[in-house]
Coordinates of C-alpha atoms in Angstrom, one line a residue:
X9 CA 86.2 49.0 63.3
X10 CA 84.8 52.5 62.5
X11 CA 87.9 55.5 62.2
X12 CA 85.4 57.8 64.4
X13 CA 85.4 55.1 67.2
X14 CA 89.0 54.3 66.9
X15 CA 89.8 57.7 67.3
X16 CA 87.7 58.4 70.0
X17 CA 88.6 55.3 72.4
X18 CA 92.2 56.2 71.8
X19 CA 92.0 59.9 72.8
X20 CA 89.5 58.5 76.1
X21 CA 92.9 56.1 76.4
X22 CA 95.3 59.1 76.0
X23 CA 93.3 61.2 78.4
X24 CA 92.9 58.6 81.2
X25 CA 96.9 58.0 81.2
X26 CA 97.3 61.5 81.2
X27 CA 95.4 62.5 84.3
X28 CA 96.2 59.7 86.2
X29 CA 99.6 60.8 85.8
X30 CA 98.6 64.4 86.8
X31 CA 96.5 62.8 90.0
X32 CA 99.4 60.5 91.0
X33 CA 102.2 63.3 91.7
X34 CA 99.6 66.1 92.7
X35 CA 97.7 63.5 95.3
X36 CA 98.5 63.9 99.1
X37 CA 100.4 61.5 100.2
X38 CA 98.9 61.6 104.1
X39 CA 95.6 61.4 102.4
X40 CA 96.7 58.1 100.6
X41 CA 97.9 56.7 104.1
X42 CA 94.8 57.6 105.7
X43 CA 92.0 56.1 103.2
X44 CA 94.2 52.9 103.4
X45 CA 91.5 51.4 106.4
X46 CA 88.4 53.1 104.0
X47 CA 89.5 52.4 100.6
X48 CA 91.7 48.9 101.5
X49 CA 91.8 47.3 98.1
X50 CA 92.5 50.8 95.9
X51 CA 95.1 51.4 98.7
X52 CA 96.9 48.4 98.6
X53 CA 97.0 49.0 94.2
X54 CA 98.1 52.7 94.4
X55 CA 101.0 51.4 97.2
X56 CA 102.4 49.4 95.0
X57 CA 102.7 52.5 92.5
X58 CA 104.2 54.1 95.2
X59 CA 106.6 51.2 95.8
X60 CA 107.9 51.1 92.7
X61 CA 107.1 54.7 91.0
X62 CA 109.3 54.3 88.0
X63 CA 108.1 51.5 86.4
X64 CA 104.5 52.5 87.2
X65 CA 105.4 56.0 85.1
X66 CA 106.5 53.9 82.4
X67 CA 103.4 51.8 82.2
X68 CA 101.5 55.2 82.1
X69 CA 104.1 56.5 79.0
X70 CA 104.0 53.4 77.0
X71 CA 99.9 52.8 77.2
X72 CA 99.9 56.6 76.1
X73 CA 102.4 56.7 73.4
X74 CA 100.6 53.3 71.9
X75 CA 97.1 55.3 72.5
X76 CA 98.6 58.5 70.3
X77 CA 100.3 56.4 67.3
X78 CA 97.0 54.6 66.6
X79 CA 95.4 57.9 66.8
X80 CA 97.6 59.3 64.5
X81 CA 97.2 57.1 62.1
X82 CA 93.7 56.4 62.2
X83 CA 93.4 60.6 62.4
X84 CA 95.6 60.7 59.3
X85 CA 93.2 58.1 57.3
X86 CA 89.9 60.0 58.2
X87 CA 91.3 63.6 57.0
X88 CA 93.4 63.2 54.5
X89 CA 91.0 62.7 51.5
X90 CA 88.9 65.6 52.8
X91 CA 91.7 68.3 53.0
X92 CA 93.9 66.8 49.7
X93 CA 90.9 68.0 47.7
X94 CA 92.0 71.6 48.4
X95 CA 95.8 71.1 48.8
X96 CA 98.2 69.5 46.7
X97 CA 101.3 70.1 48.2
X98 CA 101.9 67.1 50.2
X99 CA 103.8 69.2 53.3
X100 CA 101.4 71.4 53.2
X101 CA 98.9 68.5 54.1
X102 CA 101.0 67.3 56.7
X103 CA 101.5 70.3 58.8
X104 CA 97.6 70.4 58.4
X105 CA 97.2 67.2 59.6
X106 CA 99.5 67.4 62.4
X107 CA 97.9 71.0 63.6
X108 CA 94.6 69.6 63.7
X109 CA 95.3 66.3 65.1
X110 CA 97.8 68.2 67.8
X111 CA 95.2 70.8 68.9
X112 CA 92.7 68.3 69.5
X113 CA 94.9 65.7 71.7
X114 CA 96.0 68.9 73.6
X115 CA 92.5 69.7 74.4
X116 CA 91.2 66.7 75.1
X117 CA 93.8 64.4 76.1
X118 CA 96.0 67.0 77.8
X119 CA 94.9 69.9 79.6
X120 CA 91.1 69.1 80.1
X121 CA 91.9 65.7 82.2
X122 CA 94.9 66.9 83.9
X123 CA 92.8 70.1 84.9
X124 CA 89.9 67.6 86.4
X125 CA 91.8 65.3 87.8
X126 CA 94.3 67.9 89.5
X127 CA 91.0 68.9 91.4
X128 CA 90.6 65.8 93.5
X129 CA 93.2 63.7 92.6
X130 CA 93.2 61.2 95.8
X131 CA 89.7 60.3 95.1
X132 CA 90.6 59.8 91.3
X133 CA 93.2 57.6 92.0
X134 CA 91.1 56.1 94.2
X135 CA 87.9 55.0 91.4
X136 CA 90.8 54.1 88.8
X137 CA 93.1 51.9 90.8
X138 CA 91.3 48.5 89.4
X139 CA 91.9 49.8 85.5
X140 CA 95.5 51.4 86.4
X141 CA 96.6 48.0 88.1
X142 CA 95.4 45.9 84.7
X143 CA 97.6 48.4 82.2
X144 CA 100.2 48.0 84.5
X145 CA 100.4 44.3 84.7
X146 CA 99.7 44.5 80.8
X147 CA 102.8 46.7 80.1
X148 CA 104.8 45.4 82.8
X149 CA 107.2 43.2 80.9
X150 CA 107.7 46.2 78.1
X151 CA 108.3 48.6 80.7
X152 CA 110.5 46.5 82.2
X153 CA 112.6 46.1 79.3
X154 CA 112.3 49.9 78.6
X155 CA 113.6 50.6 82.3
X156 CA 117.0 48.2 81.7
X157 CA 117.4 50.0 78.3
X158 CA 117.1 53.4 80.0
X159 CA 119.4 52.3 83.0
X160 CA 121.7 50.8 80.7
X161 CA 122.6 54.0 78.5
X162 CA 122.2 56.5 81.5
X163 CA 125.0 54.4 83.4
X164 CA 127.1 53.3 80.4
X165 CA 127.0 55.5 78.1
X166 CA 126.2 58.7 79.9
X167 CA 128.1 57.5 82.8
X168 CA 125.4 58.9 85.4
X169 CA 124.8 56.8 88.0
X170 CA 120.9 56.2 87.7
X171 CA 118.8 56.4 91.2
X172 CA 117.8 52.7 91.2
X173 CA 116.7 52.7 95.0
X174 CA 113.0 52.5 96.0
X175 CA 111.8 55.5 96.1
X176 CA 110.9 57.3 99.9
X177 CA 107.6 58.1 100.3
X178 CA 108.1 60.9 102.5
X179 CA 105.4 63.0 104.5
X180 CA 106.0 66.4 104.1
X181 CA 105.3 69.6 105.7
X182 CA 103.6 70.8 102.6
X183 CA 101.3 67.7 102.3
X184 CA 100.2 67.9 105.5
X185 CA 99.1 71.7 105.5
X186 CA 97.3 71.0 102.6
X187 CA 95.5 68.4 103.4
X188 CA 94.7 70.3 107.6
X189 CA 93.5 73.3 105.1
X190 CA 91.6 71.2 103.0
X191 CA 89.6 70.1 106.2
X192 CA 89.7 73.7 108.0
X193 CA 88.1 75.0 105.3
X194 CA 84.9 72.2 104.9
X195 CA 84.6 71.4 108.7
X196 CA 82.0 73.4 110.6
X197 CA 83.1 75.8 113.4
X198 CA 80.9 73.3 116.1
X199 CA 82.6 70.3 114.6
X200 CA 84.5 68.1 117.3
X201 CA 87.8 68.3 115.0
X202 CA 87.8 71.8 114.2
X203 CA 89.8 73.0 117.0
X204 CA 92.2 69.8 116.1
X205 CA 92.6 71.0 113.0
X206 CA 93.1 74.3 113.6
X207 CA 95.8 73.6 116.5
X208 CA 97.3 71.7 113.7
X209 CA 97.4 74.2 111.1
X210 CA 99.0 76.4 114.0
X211 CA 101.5 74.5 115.1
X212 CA 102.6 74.4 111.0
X213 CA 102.4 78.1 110.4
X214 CA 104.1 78.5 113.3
X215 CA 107.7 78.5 112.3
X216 CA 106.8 81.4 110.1
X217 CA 104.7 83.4 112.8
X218 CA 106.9 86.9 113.0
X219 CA 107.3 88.3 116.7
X220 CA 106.1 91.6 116.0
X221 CA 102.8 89.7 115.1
X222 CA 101.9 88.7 118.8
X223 CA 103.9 91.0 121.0
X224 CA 102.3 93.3 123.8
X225 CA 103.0 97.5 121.8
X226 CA 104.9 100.0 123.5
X227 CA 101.8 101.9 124.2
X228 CA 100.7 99.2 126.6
X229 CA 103.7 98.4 128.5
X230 CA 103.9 98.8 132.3
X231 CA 107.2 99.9 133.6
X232 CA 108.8 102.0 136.3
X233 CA 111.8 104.3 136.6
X234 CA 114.6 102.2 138.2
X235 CA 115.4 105.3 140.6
X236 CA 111.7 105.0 141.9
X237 CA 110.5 104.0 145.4
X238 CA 109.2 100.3 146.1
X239 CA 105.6 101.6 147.6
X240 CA 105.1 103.1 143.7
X241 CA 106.1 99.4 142.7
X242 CA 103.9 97.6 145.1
X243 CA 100.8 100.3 143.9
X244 CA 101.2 99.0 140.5
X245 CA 101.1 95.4 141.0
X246 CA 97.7 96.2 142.7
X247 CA 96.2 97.9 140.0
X248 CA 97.7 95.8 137.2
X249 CA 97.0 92.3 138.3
X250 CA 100.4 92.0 136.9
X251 CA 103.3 89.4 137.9
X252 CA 106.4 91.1 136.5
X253 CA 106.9 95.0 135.5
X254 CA 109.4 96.3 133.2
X255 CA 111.8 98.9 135.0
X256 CA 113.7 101.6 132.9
X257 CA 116.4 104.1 133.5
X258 CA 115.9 107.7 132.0
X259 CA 113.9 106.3 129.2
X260 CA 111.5 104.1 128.5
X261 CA 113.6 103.2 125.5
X262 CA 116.2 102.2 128.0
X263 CA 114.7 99.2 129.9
X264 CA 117.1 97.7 132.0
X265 CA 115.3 94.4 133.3
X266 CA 112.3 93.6 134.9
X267 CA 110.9 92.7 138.6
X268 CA 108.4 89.6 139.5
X269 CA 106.1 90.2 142.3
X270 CA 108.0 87.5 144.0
X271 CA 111.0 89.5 145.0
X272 CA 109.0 92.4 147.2
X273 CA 108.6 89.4 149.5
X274 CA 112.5 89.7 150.0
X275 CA 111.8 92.6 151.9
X276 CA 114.5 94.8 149.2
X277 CA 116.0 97.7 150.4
X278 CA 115.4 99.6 146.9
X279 CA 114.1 98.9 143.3
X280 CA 117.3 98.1 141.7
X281 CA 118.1 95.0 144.1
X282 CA 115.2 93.3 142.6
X283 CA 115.5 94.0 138.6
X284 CA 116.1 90.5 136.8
X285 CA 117.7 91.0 133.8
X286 CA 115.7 90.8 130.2
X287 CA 116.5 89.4 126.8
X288 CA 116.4 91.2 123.8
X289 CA 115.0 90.2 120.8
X290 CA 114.8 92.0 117.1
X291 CA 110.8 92.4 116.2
X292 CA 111.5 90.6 113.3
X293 CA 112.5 87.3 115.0
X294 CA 110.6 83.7 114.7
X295 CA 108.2 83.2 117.7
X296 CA 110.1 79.7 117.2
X297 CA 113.2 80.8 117.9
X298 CA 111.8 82.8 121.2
X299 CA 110.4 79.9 122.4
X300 CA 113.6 78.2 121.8
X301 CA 115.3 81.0 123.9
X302 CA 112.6 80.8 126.7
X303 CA 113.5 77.3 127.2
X304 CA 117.1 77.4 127.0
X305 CA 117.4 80.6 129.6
X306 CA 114.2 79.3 131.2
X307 CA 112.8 82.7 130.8
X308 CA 109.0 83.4 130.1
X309 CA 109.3 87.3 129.0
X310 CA 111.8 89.2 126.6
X311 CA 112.1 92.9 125.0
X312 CA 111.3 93.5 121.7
X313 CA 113.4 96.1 119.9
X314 CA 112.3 97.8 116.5
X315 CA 115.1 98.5 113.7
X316 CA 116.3 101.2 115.2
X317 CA 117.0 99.8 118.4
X318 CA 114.0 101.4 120.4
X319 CA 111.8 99.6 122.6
X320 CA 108.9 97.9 120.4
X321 CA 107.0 96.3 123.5
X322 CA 107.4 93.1 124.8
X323 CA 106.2 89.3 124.5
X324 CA 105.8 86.7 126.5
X325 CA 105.8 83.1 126.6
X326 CA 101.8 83.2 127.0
X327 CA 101.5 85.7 124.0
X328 CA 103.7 82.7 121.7
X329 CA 101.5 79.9 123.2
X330 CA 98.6 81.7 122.1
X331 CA 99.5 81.7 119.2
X332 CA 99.5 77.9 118.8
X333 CA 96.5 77.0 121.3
X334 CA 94.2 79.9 121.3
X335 CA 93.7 82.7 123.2
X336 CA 94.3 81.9 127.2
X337 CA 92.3 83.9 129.2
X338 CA 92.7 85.4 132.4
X339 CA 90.8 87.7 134.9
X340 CA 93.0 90.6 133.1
X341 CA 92.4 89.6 129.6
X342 CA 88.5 89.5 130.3
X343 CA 88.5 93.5 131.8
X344 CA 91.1 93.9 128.6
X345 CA 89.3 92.7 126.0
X346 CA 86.0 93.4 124.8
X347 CA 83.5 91.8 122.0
X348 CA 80.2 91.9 121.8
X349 CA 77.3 91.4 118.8
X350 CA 74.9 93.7 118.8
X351 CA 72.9 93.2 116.4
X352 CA 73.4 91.2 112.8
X353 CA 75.4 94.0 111.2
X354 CA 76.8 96.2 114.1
X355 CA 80.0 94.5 117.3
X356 CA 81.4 96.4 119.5
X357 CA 85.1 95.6 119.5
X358 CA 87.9 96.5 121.5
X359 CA 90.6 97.8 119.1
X360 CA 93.4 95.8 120.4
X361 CA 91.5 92.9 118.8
X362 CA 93.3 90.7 116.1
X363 CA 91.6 90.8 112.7
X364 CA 92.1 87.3 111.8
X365 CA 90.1 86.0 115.2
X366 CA 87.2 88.3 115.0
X367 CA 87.3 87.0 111.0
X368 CA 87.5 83.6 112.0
X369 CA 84.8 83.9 114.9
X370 CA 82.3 86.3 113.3
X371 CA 83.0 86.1 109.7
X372 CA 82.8 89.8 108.6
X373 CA 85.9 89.6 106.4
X374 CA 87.7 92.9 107.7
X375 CA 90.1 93.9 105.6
X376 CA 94.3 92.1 106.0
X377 CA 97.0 93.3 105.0
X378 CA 100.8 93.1 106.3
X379 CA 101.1 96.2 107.3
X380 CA 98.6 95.6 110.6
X381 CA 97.4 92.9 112.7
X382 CA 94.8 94.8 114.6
X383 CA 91.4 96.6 114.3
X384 CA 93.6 99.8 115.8
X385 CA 95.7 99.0 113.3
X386 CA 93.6 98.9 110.9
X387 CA 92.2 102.2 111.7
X388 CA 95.6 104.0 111.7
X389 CA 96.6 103.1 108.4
X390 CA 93.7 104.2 106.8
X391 CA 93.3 107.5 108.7
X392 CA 97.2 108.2 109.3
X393 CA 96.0 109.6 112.3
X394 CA 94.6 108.7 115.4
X395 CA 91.0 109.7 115.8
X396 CA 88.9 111.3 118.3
X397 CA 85.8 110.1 120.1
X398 CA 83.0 109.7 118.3
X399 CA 84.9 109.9 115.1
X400 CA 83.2 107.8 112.3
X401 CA 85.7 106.1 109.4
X402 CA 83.8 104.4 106.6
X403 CA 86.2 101.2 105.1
X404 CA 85.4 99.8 102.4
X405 CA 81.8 98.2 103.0
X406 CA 83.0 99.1 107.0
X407 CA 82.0 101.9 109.1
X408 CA 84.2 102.4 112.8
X409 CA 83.2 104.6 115.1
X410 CA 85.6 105.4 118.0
X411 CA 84.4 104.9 121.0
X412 CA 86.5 105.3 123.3
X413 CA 90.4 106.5 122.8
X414 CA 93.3 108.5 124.3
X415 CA 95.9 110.7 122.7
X416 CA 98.0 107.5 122.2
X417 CA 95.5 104.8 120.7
X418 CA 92.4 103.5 120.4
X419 CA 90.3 101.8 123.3
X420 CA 87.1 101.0 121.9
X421 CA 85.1 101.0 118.5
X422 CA 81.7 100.4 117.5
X423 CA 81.3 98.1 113.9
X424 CA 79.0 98.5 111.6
X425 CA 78.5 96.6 108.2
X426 CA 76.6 98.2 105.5
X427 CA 73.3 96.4 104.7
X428 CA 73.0 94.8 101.3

């Protein structure tokens, strides 16, 4: 047979063991499980890899260590009269030989496949389970025998004790986020699954999700001096709409507890008889863990300290479910919260709005960054200030005009994008 055709079958051979390789540890393992019903045959071959993952790597080392030494060799014949007309020394025309033949396995047989079939590796496993399963019952007896050899020095001579057990195939945390962004990312916002999927991808990232991330700021707090009248009390549960108010002594730095709107119907003689007493919690602290403290004190609200002990704001167990399912509205968060389109390149937003959901939802691609969650945010650590009406901030490809604001923080801004 022809050298050049040798050559070439063997380093298609070599690259085919190689990227299956790659595609077999980089595939996703819930992806596997799932295309079991579509893909039945391939899915019953790649199990069985699964089953018994060892043996099936040593079927893929052997059939590409046999695909390299004929390579070699037949790569040694085809060169060697060439370059031995310009070098006599004979190590000389081996490290030549060797460089060349090396550079062109690790190009072709090496990184090129296990780059492609990195990319989609479930689907390549998929088209090459028929030809996988045939080298592997080729080389089965031979990897075997190279298995009982390996186990025999490891536990005799090394005196290891070798992990001979069928390997778990265990769904991770990892494999499943990959595969919900995977489909977040191709699925259409009107798709049936999308919210699925996103709830999904929540309910992952949600062990991670920082308090100070969803908690009500300082600036928006309502509380009441501890030392105050009820009438004062009962005014501002009319004009909140709110079920529970913080209460304070001296400070608001100093909140003491809280009061539900329940207890005025106790008929209290004063403010203090009626204060339920509040959790604290560092701003730094898993929304996980606060749901896990909500449940355990059967508590739905806690205080959120900053590092140096002063009152951050507060959050809620709506503000943490949000978090997982969406934003739940109310009749309050409606008057609260305003956004609005107005044209193709101009929204009118209110500035306690989070970046990521008018992202997600609009797909203007604000600027992120750690330090701020929030279009105010945003603003504030850009300008270092807080601007005034009708001030106009240009951002990047941005340009926000304040609309409406107060000496503390911005209501109201006005979006506009610059126009290619």
């Amino acid at each position: 047979m022809n050298e050049y055709l040798i050559i070439v079958l063997t380093l298609i051979l070599s690259a085919f063991f190689s990227g299956c390789e790659m595609a077999f540890f980089s595939s996703n393992k819930i992806l596997l499980e799932l295309n079991k019903k579509k893909h039945p045959i391939p899915a019953r071959i790649i199990d069985r890899f699964v089953q018994n993952p060892g043996i099936f790597l040593s079927t893929i080392l052997i059939g590409n260590n046999i695909a390299l030494v004929i390579y070699g060799l037949q790569m040694a014949k085809l060169i060697e009269p060439t370059i031995s007309q310009y070098v006599e020394s004979s190590i000389a025309l081996l490290l030549i030989q060797t460089t060349i033949s090396t550079l062109i396995i690790l190009l072709t047989a090496e990184f090129l496949p296990k780059t492609l079939f990195r990319i989609h590796p479930t689907f390549i496993l998929n088209i090459f389970a028929v030809p996988l399963m045939s080298f592997y019952l080729l080389f089965y007896p031979l990897s075997r025998l190279t298995m009982a050899v390996s186990d025999f020095i490891i536990k005799k001579l090394l005196r290891t004790k070798a992990n001979t057990e069928q390997a778990n195939w265990m769904l991770s945390k990892v494999d499943l986020n990959n595969l919900l962004t995977e489909h977040h990312e191709k699925s259409d916002k009107d798709d049936e699954g999308a919210n699925e999927i996103k709830l999904l991808k929540n309910v992952l990232d949600f062990s991670k999700l920082k308090i100070r991330e969803c908690f009500i700021p300082r600036t928006e707090l309502q509380a009441i001096e501890v030392n105050d009248d009820l009438e004062p009390l009962r005014q501002q549960f009319m004009d909140t709409g709110l079920s529970k108010i913080l209460v304070y002594k001296d400070s608001i730095d100093n909140i003491i507890g809280y009061v539900h709107v329940s207890s005025l119907f106790k008929h209290p003689k004063k403010l203090r008889n009626i204060v339920s007493p509040i959790s604290i919690i560092p701003e730094t602290m898993t929304a996980n863990k606060v749901l896990e403290l909500f449940t355990k004190e059967h508590k739905s609200i806690a205080l959120v300290v900053d590092e140096f002990g002063g009152t951050a704001g507060i959050v809620t167990l709506e503000d943490i479910l949000e978090e997982i399912f969406g934003e739940i509205n109310d009749e309050h968060d409606i008057l609260e919260h305003i956004e609005e389109q107005i044209n193709e390149n101009e929204y009118r937003f209110s500035a306690r709005l989070e970046i990521d959901y008018l992202n997600e939802k609009y797909a203007i691609n604000l600027p992120q960054a750690e330090d701020y969650e929030t279009i105010a945010g945003l603003i504030l650590f850009h300008n270092q200030s807080i601007p005034e009406v009708n001030d106009i901030i240009t951002i990047e490809q941005f340009t926000f005009q304040i609309l409406e604001a107060s000496s503390a923080r911005i209501e109201l801004v006005k979006v506009s994008l610059a126009s290619d």
